[in-house]
């Protein structure tokens, strides 16, 4: 058999590699120069491009801002701060804030688009409720945004309750919400509810379906102990299948670990 | 050379940079230095996440040695078969690569005219193939007569300079039959080199998550023949295979997570007990299932595979019991239980007796799948850094880690021969996709390369 070295292909590879080694120092020095001059210009003038980008991202998100209000407001605030930094002459900080504002505005828009239908329904319900006169003040501080309202009979609203990680007992912060729901159940004795248990995305489908069911059951037992008739409460677990927050931060997970109260006919 | 070295020191770049910036009259900032300094080590790990996960590192073993294969372009014999020839070479290259046993030599390393070389021993210059480093050479051609195609597929041993006979025979096929022929040939090549048939042509099922919709699909292991199984446009999940191509899955079609079966081309409800009906596991006429039956909690049951009626309750515990998986002899069942705190893998006899805990490390071990070889159970576990990874455990409780530092890895499932494992992974940041790895974890390759939302893969066996 013939020799395996010295084939054209190997020679080409070797040539390219050597050429790259020779030119390496030049490329790297050039890179440093470019970076130096960029940071130099960055110090000299306001980051107009970044500010413009942030502005247009906010504009694009504005039509959907009701469905991602927190992020939108935060983005708006960041951009205002960026402008303030420009006035103060701190262009670096202005650039950072402008970029962050743009990112957040984009996130707000994407989030709003992903949750559009749900959100529109909630807004419509909220508007309908706003036209009705009585609203119970103590329910205002109850946590959660996905509680659904019973527009016919309700004097308050049913609110979602939340759970710690891998736990089927409600989080302490949700005790208030539970009390609000108990009041609602007492004030609307003819209404039945479905307790829908959910988990966060971490973990696996079957186990989380079982966990969601345990959460719903915990709520049912809790309410039953407080005198609400068991028969008025159905149980359904969705496990990790219906997330309200798609992110992977702990705040997203915490929003997903929940039991929703859904009135049924 | 001394000059070269000087030019390659960071100081040299700093000096150049300094001069440039000084000329413009501004001090250069610390960011300039940072651009040219190497990163010192990886970022520090998160401090003190709860130390409850599994602490095992991936084995640092000798790497599997791969067989070098040359697969030159498929020859178009007659009848205008450009498209078919391209399809044949593409299937050959992708699936041989996917099998994890071969290294395919890049075609641009073939320094001689491969198109001019024929199919037969006498046509082939083996010294050329030896010089590019090939151990095996696969020659292929397609011929066409009307709507019928004939493939010629041959494996040659380069060092021996002769054809190696493999357990495959050419058949006349339609255009749709070409993939099956090529895959059968690849399986025969794998049998020659490894002593066991390949996996091509086998099917997997999985679910695909959309916006408030999740559907069940099946496809062949190489991604071909994708077919949707679920009809209800809502949540459908956890598909598994039954005998004769049946697919079980759970659907919220009727407002409750009921068990459905796809058989004889249609979907029927098999178990609609109130609460959870999921994770059907079939073995020799018996069907194990996770159910809550309107109670507070899930347990493992046996149900009639035809009627769906409950035959026997296998676990009875206040904690969560889910996800049954049979041993290959149908005598024991692995499952997940929350009875010892957290979630752990347990085993029991097929009648529910002799329930034993198998995993003692970590605090969240789920989705067990018993190897068809019987010796190990694969599962996904949460490690000490809150990452999910794939592990196997033998029947004495010894754990091996198969994935590490590659995103989160879930829901592993063995191939029919036990040599491979499919799983989902969110590595790459594009959502969950299906991956294939060898049972030792050494070779890992993506099966789905577009989109995300792939979940709960199961391999037909």
XYZ file of C-alpha atoms in Angstrom:
726
model
C 0.000 0.000 0.000
C 1.148 3.559 -0.702
C 2.300 6.079 1.839
C -0.356 7.979 3.725
C 1.492 11.268 4.139
C 1.916 13.993 1.598
C -1.493 13.743 -0.010
C -2.644 17.071 -1.443
C -5.320 17.424 1.164
C -2.935 17.165 4.085
C -0.596 19.666 2.508
C -3.399 22.147 2.051
C -4.477 21.821 5.657
C -0.918 22.301 6.868
C -0.464 25.349 4.670
C -3.640 26.970 5.938
C -2.754 26.266 9.542
C 0.711 27.783 9.177
C -0.639 30.792 7.369
C -3.105 31.326 10.184
C -0.376 31.112 12.792
C 1.708 33.665 10.925
C -1.112 36.130 10.578
C -2.502 35.589 14.027
C -0.675 38.420 15.747
C -1.790 40.880 13.117
C -5.411 39.836 13.367
C -5.387 40.010 17.136
C -3.718 43.401 17.255
C -6.179 44.707 14.725
C -9.024 43.392 16.848
C -7.681 45.200 19.863
C -7.371 48.414 17.895
C -10.909 48.168 16.636
C -12.261 47.513 20.084
C -10.216 50.385 21.458
C -11.620 52.797 18.929
C -15.168 51.579 19.419
C -15.023 52.112 23.147
C -13.448 55.448 22.427
C -16.302 56.625 20.288
C -18.704 55.115 22.797
C -17.365 57.549 25.354
C -17.653 60.557 23.112
C -21.308 60.684 22.092
C -24.751 59.638 23.148
C -25.672 56.044 22.152
C -28.213 57.305 19.641
C -28.578 54.015 17.756
C -29.347 52.094 20.947
C -31.803 54.745 22.104
C -33.562 54.654 18.745
C -33.725 50.863 18.787
C -35.181 50.875 22.283
C -37.693 53.515 21.250
C -38.930 51.481 18.296
C -39.039 48.257 20.341
C -41.232 50.043 22.870
C -43.396 51.364 20.092
C -43.840 47.860 18.708
C -44.755 46.570 22.147
C -47.071 49.463 22.970
C -50.141 48.086 21.202
C -49.850 44.919 23.239
C -48.717 46.466 26.481
C -51.892 45.565 28.380
C -50.917 41.929 28.076
C -47.416 42.378 29.411
C -47.811 45.392 31.556
C -45.043 44.802 34.056
C -42.352 44.243 31.465
C -43.594 47.119 29.347
C -43.584 49.572 32.224
C -40.137 48.404 33.274
C -38.848 48.899 29.732
C -40.389 52.360 29.630
C -38.735 53.231 32.908
C -35.346 51.981 31.705
C -35.539 54.101 28.580
C -36.430 57.176 30.625
C -33.421 56.483 32.806
C -31.271 56.092 29.717
C -32.333 59.542 28.543
C -31.538 60.916 31.965
C -28.033 59.407 31.752
C -27.557 61.080 28.389
C -28.362 64.411 29.954
C -25.945 63.688 32.759
C -23.257 62.828 30.191
C -22.931 59.223 31.398
C -23.105 57.632 27.945
C -21.947 54.188 29.033
C -24.776 53.871 31.508
C -27.164 55.297 28.934
C -26.135 52.683 26.409
C -26.527 49.837 28.899
C -29.968 51.038 29.935
C -31.068 51.566 26.342
C -30.027 48.034 25.395
C -31.782 46.624 28.460
C -34.886 48.653 27.629
C -34.920 47.290 24.097
C -34.512 43.737 25.307
C -37.284 44.080 27.852
C -39.612 45.734 25.336
C -39.030 42.832 22.962
C -39.699 40.376 25.766
C -42.894 42.214 26.634
C -44.059 42.017 23.044
C -43.185 38.319 22.711
C -44.831 37.500 26.009
C -47.957 39.432 25.051
C -48.123 37.654 21.700
C -47.690 34.242 23.301
C -50.475 34.862 25.802
C -52.705 37.020 23.659
C -55.985 35.124 23.765
C -55.868 34.423 27.463
C -55.000 37.964 28.211
C -57.738 39.428 26.028
C -60.275 37.263 27.763
C -59.056 38.447 31.149
C -59.178 42.062 30.108
C -62.716 41.673 28.779
C -63.806 40.049 32.029
C -62.099 42.705 34.080
C -63.836 45.457 32.140
C -67.175 43.778 32.570
C -66.579 43.527 36.289
C -65.433 47.099 36.531
C -68.857 48.232 35.366
C -70.477 46.387 38.231
C -70.644 48.375 41.399
C -69.632 46.299 44.378
C -66.145 45.112 44.835
C -64.890 43.811 48.132
C -61.917 45.795 49.255
C -60.157 43.071 51.213
C -59.835 40.931 48.124
C -57.684 43.513 46.477
C -54.481 42.385 48.093
C -55.001 38.741 47.295
C -52.232 37.440 45.040
C -52.600 36.287 41.524
C -53.839 37.620 38.245
C -55.470 34.564 36.807
C -58.378 34.233 39.204
C -61.578 34.185 37.214
C -64.653 36.144 38.023
C -68.198 35.063 38.229
C -69.933 38.037 36.714
C -73.461 37.026 37.635
C -73.339 36.430 41.325
C -69.935 37.431 42.580
C -69.378 40.046 45.168
C -65.647 39.331 45.159
C -63.522 37.198 42.987
C -62.013 33.760 43.061
C -58.263 33.961 43.126
C -55.479 31.570 42.299
C -53.454 30.067 45.143
C -49.768 29.184 44.900
C -47.491 26.410 46.170
C -43.799 25.955 47.045
C -41.589 23.694 44.896
C -42.624 20.011 44.871
C -45.098 20.711 47.642
C -48.805 20.028 47.817
C -49.432 22.470 50.679
C -50.131 26.077 49.800
C -47.532 28.781 50.220
C -47.989 30.947 53.310
C -48.556 34.001 51.123
C -51.603 32.280 49.670
C -53.478 31.929 52.980
C -55.134 35.316 52.408
C -56.192 34.235 48.945
C -57.632 31.043 50.362
C -59.693 33.056 52.862
C -60.990 35.225 50.038
C -62.038 32.105 48.137
C -63.759 30.671 51.201
C -65.724 33.902 51.573
C -66.644 33.722 47.904
C -67.799 30.139 48.224
C -69.993 31.112 51.188
C -71.442 34.112 49.397
C -72.230 32.036 46.305
C -73.652 28.844 47.807
C -75.167 27.675 44.517
C -71.979 27.740 42.511
C -69.732 24.747 42.024
C -66.063 25.193 41.244
C -63.419 23.137 39.498
C -60.077 23.215 41.266
C -57.433 23.008 38.547
C -54.016 21.936 39.814
C -50.837 22.936 37.992
C -47.083 22.538 38.443
C -44.050 24.311 37.048
C -42.217 22.972 34.003
C -39.432 21.300 35.964
C -39.771 17.568 36.314
C -41.693 15.080 34.238
C -45.245 14.901 32.935
C -46.776 11.997 34.845
C -45.318 12.863 38.209
C -46.331 16.475 37.785
C -49.850 15.471 36.807
C -50.042 13.533 40.065
C -48.590 16.485 41.955
C -51.108 18.905 40.418
C -53.861 16.595 41.577
C -52.496 16.537 45.104
C -52.460 20.326 45.100
C -56.084 20.487 43.982
C -56.942 17.919 46.642
C -55.161 19.885 49.315
C -57.299 22.894 48.456
C -60.479 20.827 48.457
C -59.693 19.349 51.881
C -58.798 22.765 53.249
C -62.075 24.243 52.084
C -64.034 21.221 53.263
C -62.571 21.616 56.738
C -63.808 25.186 56.693
C -67.323 24.028 55.995
C -67.543 24.215 52.210
C -69.446 21.212 50.837
C -67.140 18.724 49.140
C -69.644 18.092 46.354
C -69.268 21.668 45.206
C -65.628 21.114 44.354
C -64.343 19.090 41.400
C -60.718 18.213 40.926
C -58.701 18.392 37.696
C -54.952 18.321 37.282
C -53.139 19.656 34.249
C -49.680 18.962 35.662
C -47.092 20.936 33.731
C -49.153 21.224 30.568
C -50.719 24.688 30.915
C -48.153 27.200 32.061
C -49.056 30.827 32.712
C -45.434 31.903 32.571
C -43.140 30.383 29.962
C -39.829 31.527 31.448
C -37.360 29.516 33.476
C -36.669 31.933 36.313
C -37.869 31.081 39.814
C -40.493 33.826 39.514
C -41.896 32.047 36.432
C -41.923 28.706 38.202
C -43.633 30.221 41.250
C -46.441 31.607 39.066
C -46.992 28.192 37.508
C -47.263 26.216 40.764
C -50.912 26.968 41.406
C -54.505 25.873 41.830
C -57.044 27.905 39.877
C -60.659 28.175 40.971
C -62.963 27.896 37.969
C -66.742 28.288 38.474
C -68.723 25.600 36.609
C -72.387 25.402 35.739
C 11.000 32.913 16.304
C 11.728 35.190 19.287
C 10.013 37.983 17.421
C 7.060 35.722 16.742
C 6.798 34.936 20.406
C 6.907 38.591 21.297
C 4.106 39.292 18.899
C 2.021 36.600 20.495
C 2.241 37.879 24.055
C -0.695 39.812 25.431
C 1.740 42.607 26.274
C 2.530 43.136 22.667
C -1.137 43.697 21.898
C -1.487 45.978 24.854
C 1.393 48.075 23.634
C -0.075 48.284 20.147
C -3.451 49.144 21.576
C -1.976 51.647 23.964
C -0.117 53.445 21.220
C -3.214 53.614 19.045
C -5.424 54.934 21.777
C -2.792 57.310 23.060
C -2.473 58.850 19.634
C -6.146 59.710 19.716
C -5.577 61.101 23.132
C -7.726 58.950 25.339
C -6.807 56.436 27.993
C -7.816 52.959 26.970
C -10.256 51.342 29.286
C -10.106 48.054 31.156
C -12.398 46.476 28.590
C -9.587 46.566 26.069
C -7.426 44.426 28.301
C -10.272 42.065 28.951
C -10.754 41.441 25.222
C -7.330 39.942 24.831
C -6.900 38.096 28.098
C -7.915 34.474 28.205
C -10.914 33.671 30.363
C -9.613 32.376 33.660
C -11.580 29.213 34.241
C -15.326 28.769 34.031
C -17.754 30.990 35.862
C -18.117 30.039 39.488
C -20.904 27.579 40.145
C -23.976 28.844 41.972
C -23.350 28.990 45.623
C -24.966 26.405 47.807
C -27.999 25.271 45.914
C -29.637 22.694 48.101
C -27.410 19.661 48.172
C -30.099 17.081 47.672
C -29.447 16.000 44.122
C -27.434 13.123 42.808
C -23.694 13.739 42.891
C -22.078 11.570 40.278
C -19.808 12.534 37.432
C -19.925 11.076 33.971
C -17.444 8.222 33.773
C -14.219 9.248 32.121
C -13.663 6.057 30.200
C -11.733 5.263 27.057
C -13.564 6.718 24.102
C -15.273 4.295 21.815
C -13.170 3.754 18.711
C -15.159 4.431 15.576
C -14.881 2.542 12.306
C -13.907 4.804 9.398
C -16.285 4.489 6.473
C -16.123 6.013 3.021
C -19.508 6.538 1.348
C -18.913 8.037 -2.103
C -21.845 9.437 -4.102
C -24.468 6.952 -5.247
C -24.087 5.983 -8.886
C -27.020 6.698 -11.217
C -27.235 3.522 -13.252
C -30.095 4.147 -15.645
C -33.532 5.687 -16.048
C -32.856 9.223 -14.763
C -32.487 8.677 -11.061
C -30.646 11.802 -9.881
C -33.168 12.512 -7.112
C -33.241 8.909 -5.921
C -29.460 8.605 -5.962
C -29.143 11.705 -3.820
C -31.713 10.304 -1.432
C -29.833 6.997 -1.140
C -26.485 8.641 -0.374
C -28.113 10.997 2.100
C -29.829 8.176 4.012
C -26.658 6.089 3.984
C -24.494 8.888 5.348
C -26.905 10.268 7.932
C -28.034 6.966 9.384
C -24.597 5.320 9.444
C -23.377 8.391 11.302
C -26.407 8.347 13.614
C -25.733 4.732 14.561
C -22.787 5.853 16.655
C -20.385 3.177 15.423
C -18.862 4.914 12.420
C -16.858 7.933 11.462
C -17.831 8.990 7.969
C -14.909 10.353 5.997
C -15.638 13.770 4.482
C -16.209 13.533 0.746
C -13.869 16.439 0.058
C -11.021 14.364 1.441
C -11.371 11.945 -1.491
C -8.525 13.282 -3.611
C -9.266 11.097 -6.624
C -12.172 10.911 -9.041
C -14.692 8.725 -7.247
C -17.407 9.205 -9.868
C -15.426 7.303 -12.433
C -15.057 4.267 -10.198
C -17.517 1.419 -10.701
C -19.340 -0.882 -8.287
C -17.250 -4.041 -8.662
C -14.033 -5.215 -7.003
C -12.200 -4.952 -10.324
C -13.283 -1.291 -10.682
C -12.063 -0.206 -7.270
C -8.595 1.157 -6.484
C -8.391 0.072 -2.852
C -5.055 1.824 -2.265
C -6.764 5.172 -2.814
C -9.408 4.333 -0.221
C -6.727 3.094 2.138
C -4.873 6.370 1.757
C -7.865 8.460 2.782
C -8.098 6.337 5.901
C -11.141 4.206 5.073
C -11.586 0.850 6.785
C -14.884 0.178 5.082
C -16.168 1.373 1.713
C -19.850 1.483 0.801
C -20.698 1.525 -2.885
C -24.238 2.188 -4.014
C -26.174 2.584 -7.223
C -29.805 3.039 -8.305
C -31.433 1.860 -11.503
C -34.948 2.562 -12.687
C -37.432 0.708 -14.861
C -40.644 2.720 -15.050
C -41.927 3.118 -11.495
C -39.665 0.409 -10.157
C -36.271 0.921 -8.625
C -33.432 -1.496 -7.977
C -30.689 -0.661 -5.526
C -27.215 -2.150 -5.527
C -25.565 -1.671 -2.140
C -22.183 -3.187 -1.309
C -19.813 -3.142 1.618
C -16.091 -3.536 0.875
C -13.260 -4.167 3.315
C -10.563 -1.739 2.194
C -7.577 -3.430 3.784
C -8.686 -6.843 2.537
C -9.511 -5.424 -0.878
C -12.686 -7.480 -1.248
C -16.451 -7.358 -0.815
C -17.860 -8.273 2.571
C -21.063 -10.217 2.360
C -23.827 -8.816 4.538
C -27.281 -10.152 5.307
C -29.153 -8.081 2.742
C -30.674 -8.747 -0.648
C -31.739 -6.280 -3.301
C -35.453 -6.149 -4.025
C -37.319 -4.243 -6.699
C -39.155 -1.451 -4.902
C -41.314 1.592 -5.511
C -39.909 5.065 -4.814
C -41.423 4.923 -1.305
C -39.671 1.630 -0.662
C -36.176 2.995 -1.204
C -35.661 4.192 2.368
C -36.646 0.810 3.766
C -34.137 -0.945 1.488
C -31.307 1.384 2.447
C -32.124 1.095 6.145
C -32.211 -2.701 5.910
C -28.761 -2.592 4.336
C -27.464 -0.281 7.101
C -28.859 -2.670 9.703
C -26.990 -5.513 7.984
C -23.758 -3.485 7.948
C -24.209 -2.849 11.668
C -24.752 -6.540 12.194
C -21.491 -7.283 10.409
C -19.443 -4.868 12.486
C -21.175 -5.181 15.877
C -22.782 -8.599 15.813
C -26.258 -7.106 16.262
C -28.864 -5.669 13.911
C -29.252 -1.905 13.675
C -32.208 0.174 14.798
C -33.294 1.674 11.497
C -36.902 1.235 10.528
C -38.006 1.108 14.168
C -40.526 3.680 15.350
C -40.752 6.137 18.183
C -43.724 8.052 19.552
C -43.529 11.464 21.193
C -45.623 14.473 22.054
C -45.134 17.925 20.600
C -46.112 20.941 22.669
C -47.626 24.024 21.051
C -49.588 26.930 22.473
C -52.144 25.248 24.762
C -52.121 22.290 22.390
C -50.044 19.128 22.570
C -50.268 16.320 20.031
C -48.984 12.770 19.787
C -46.882 11.714 16.799
C -45.010 8.652 15.633
C -42.018 8.553 13.310
C -39.166 6.294 12.331
C -35.978 6.674 14.304
C -34.328 8.537 11.429
C -37.119 11.125 11.446
C -38.987 9.808 8.402
C -42.693 8.929 8.178
C -43.938 11.368 10.772
C -47.608 10.781 11.517
C -50.017 12.458 13.925
C -51.930 10.083 16.183
C -54.055 12.328 18.423
C -57.082 14.105 16.983
C -58.306 16.256 19.861
C -56.847 19.764 19.622
C -56.072 20.103 23.285
C -53.655 18.416 25.636
C -52.506 14.907 24.663
C -49.474 13.388 26.337
C -47.314 10.445 27.465
C -47.510 8.091 24.464
C -46.413 4.458 24.832
C -46.551 1.477 22.483
C -48.744 -1.573 22.755
C -48.637 -4.795 20.710
C -49.059 -4.665 16.946
C -48.282 -0.978 16.553
C -50.898 0.234 19.046
C -50.191 3.566 20.699
C -51.549 4.450 24.141
C -51.738 8.053 25.253
C -53.552 10.319 27.675
C -55.919 13.009 26.403
C -58.045 15.743 27.991
C -60.556 15.375 25.171
C -63.449 14.815 27.569
C -62.264 17.139 30.324
C -60.401 14.483 32.281
C -56.989 12.901 31.650
C -58.315 9.638 30.146
C -56.317 6.853 28.510
C -56.849 6.370 24.771
C -55.513 3.771 22.407
C -54.785 4.146 18.713
C -55.382 0.800 17.045
C -56.543 -0.326 13.645
C -56.326 3.238 12.443
C -58.690 4.796 14.970
C -58.570 6.271 18.458
C -60.725 4.778 21.252
C -61.012 5.525 24.935
C -59.614 2.668 27.018
C -59.739 3.951 30.589
C -61.820 6.910 31.752
C -61.648 6.592 35.530
C -62.094 9.946 37.266
C -58.686 11.572 37.696
C -55.425 10.442 36.195
C -55.175 7.618 33.616
C -51.648 7.660 32.212
C -48.405 5.879 31.411
C -49.780 2.598 30.045
C -47.093 -0.106 30.029
C -47.768 -3.307 28.091
C -46.079 -6.668 28.652
C -47.251 -10.025 27.359
C -51.002 -9.478 27.639
C -50.858 -7.317 30.740
C -51.302 -3.564 30.901
C -50.048 -1.532 33.867
C -51.407 1.970 34.335
C -51.173 4.969 36.662
C -54.625 5.883 37.980
C -56.121 7.937 40.781
C -59.698 6.652 40.394
C -61.244 9.703 42.011
C -59.135 9.333 45.137
C -56.630 11.825 46.425
C -53.697 10.111 44.926
C -52.250 8.017 42.119
C -51.367 4.322 42.320
C -50.328 1.594 39.882
C -53.015 -0.779 38.572
C -53.379 -3.567 36.039
C -56.183 -3.123 33.545
C -57.577 -5.333 30.796
C -55.838 -4.330 27.531
C -59.047 -4.922 25.569
C -61.840 -3.566 27.756
C -59.854 -1.260 30.027
C -61.572 -2.612 33.145
C -59.533 -2.627 36.344
C -58.046 -6.053 37.139
C -55.795 -5.471 40.087
C -54.411 -2.714 42.271
C -50.643 -3.062 42.631
C -49.694 -0.186 44.927
C -51.673 1.328 47.767
C -49.906 4.246 49.333
C -50.810 7.787 50.389
C -47.867 9.121 48.363
C -47.620 9.526 44.598
C -46.986 6.304 42.625
C -46.607 6.741 38.848
C -44.878 5.572 35.653
C -44.782 1.746 35.607
C -42.171 0.020 33.391
C -41.912 -3.762 32.966
C -38.801 -5.915 33.212
C -38.309 -7.781 29.910
C -39.564 -11.053 31.429
C -42.743 -9.291 32.640
C -42.097 -10.444 36.198
C -41.248 -7.135 37.809
C -42.288 -3.525 37.433
C -40.211 -0.402 38.040
C -42.142 2.707 39.086
C -41.774 6.111 40.697
C -42.924 6.731 44.237
C -42.917 9.762 46.492
C -43.318 7.582 49.598
C -39.825 8.172 50.949
C -39.880 11.918 50.360
C -38.921 13.365 47.001
C -39.426 11.004 44.066
C -37.525 7.717 43.751
C -37.364 4.620 41.598
C -38.882 1.487 43.137
C -39.415 -2.040 41.861
C -42.073 -4.624 42.703
C -43.370 -7.975 41.542
C -46.016 -8.058 38.822
C -48.662 -8.709 41.533
C -47.563 -5.740 43.632
C -45.651 -7.747 46.237
C -42.020 -7.179 47.275
C -41.909 -3.405 46.765
C -38.321 -2.189 47.081
C -36.642 1.153 46.821
C -33.883 1.185 44.185
C -32.453 4.742 44.199
C -31.143 6.379 47.362
C -29.322 9.345 45.882
C -30.943 12.576 44.797
C -34.468 13.678 45.575
C -36.234 13.654 42.214
C -35.767 10.520 40.131
C -38.569 9.878 37.640
C -39.531 8.227 34.299
C -37.864 4.820 34.710
C -37.493 2.555 31.699
C -36.300 -1.013 32.154
C -33.688 -2.102 29.611
C -34.766 -4.890 27.241
C -31.510 -6.558 28.336
C -32.888 -6.614 31.869
C -29.758 -5.433 33.624
C -30.353 -1.717 34.093
C -33.112 0.852 34.493
C -32.660 4.291 32.927
C -34.299 7.356 34.483
C -34.066 11.134 34.676
C -32.854 12.608 37.936
C -32.259 16.047 39.333
C -28.635 16.564 40.288
C -27.045 18.624 43.036
C -27.046 21.722 40.827
C -30.785 21.471 40.111
C -30.092 20.163 36.609
C -31.975 17.197 35.188
C -29.844 14.436 33.686
C -30.100 10.865 32.492
C -28.836 8.093 34.774
C -29.005 4.323 34.819
C -29.192 2.122 37.875
C -28.487 -1.612 38.042
C -30.642 -3.917 40.129
C -28.283 -3.531 43.083
C -28.748 0.227 43.095
C -25.424 1.220 41.486
C -25.940 4.438 39.551
C -24.187 5.584 36.384
C -24.500 9.028 34.904
C -25.008 9.381 31.128
C -25.447 13.131 30.596
C -23.794 16.090 32.259
C -23.348 19.832 31.646
C -25.509 19.673 28.510
C -28.695 21.478 29.485
C -31.486 19.471 31.089
C -32.112 15.915 29.952
C -35.364 14.087 30.500
C -37.518 11.047 29.808
C -35.018 8.433 28.619
C -36.268 5.321 26.826
C -34.369 2.269 25.559
C -34.207 0.958 21.994
C -35.645 -2.520 21.337
C -32.121 -4.000 21.518
C -31.119 -1.994 24.590
C -28.064 -0.526 22.858
C -29.440 3.004 22.530
C -31.461 5.464 24.558
C -33.658 8.276 23.266
C -34.332 11.225 25.532
C -35.313 14.887 25.415
C -32.808 17.644 26.006
C -33.032 21.439 26.117
C -29.312 21.823 25.317
C -28.700 24.427 22.646
C -31.374 26.718 24.056
C -34.012 26.007 21.392
C -36.434 24.204 23.678
C -36.691 20.457 24.164
C -35.642 18.198 21.301
C -35.268 14.455 20.945
C -31.743 13.047 21.198
C -30.265 9.621 20.651
C -27.344 8.216 22.607
C -25.528 4.952 22.949
C -26.335 3.176 26.208
C -22.989 4.268 27.687
C -23.733 7.906 26.833
C -20.545 8.291 24.810
C -22.169 9.165 21.496
C -25.065 11.631 21.616
C -26.818 12.965 18.514
C -29.958 15.035 17.895
C -32.881 13.304 16.158
C -34.983 16.431 15.772
C -33.072 19.499 14.672
C -35.793 22.101 14.190
C -38.175 23.723 16.622
C -38.713 22.733 20.231
C -41.432 21.330 22.446
C -40.641 17.640 21.903
C -41.549 15.614 24.963
C -42.015 12.082 26.313
C -40.396 9.987 23.574
C -41.036 6.230 23.625
C -39.455 3.575 21.401
C -41.581 0.794 19.928
C -40.310 -2.615 20.980
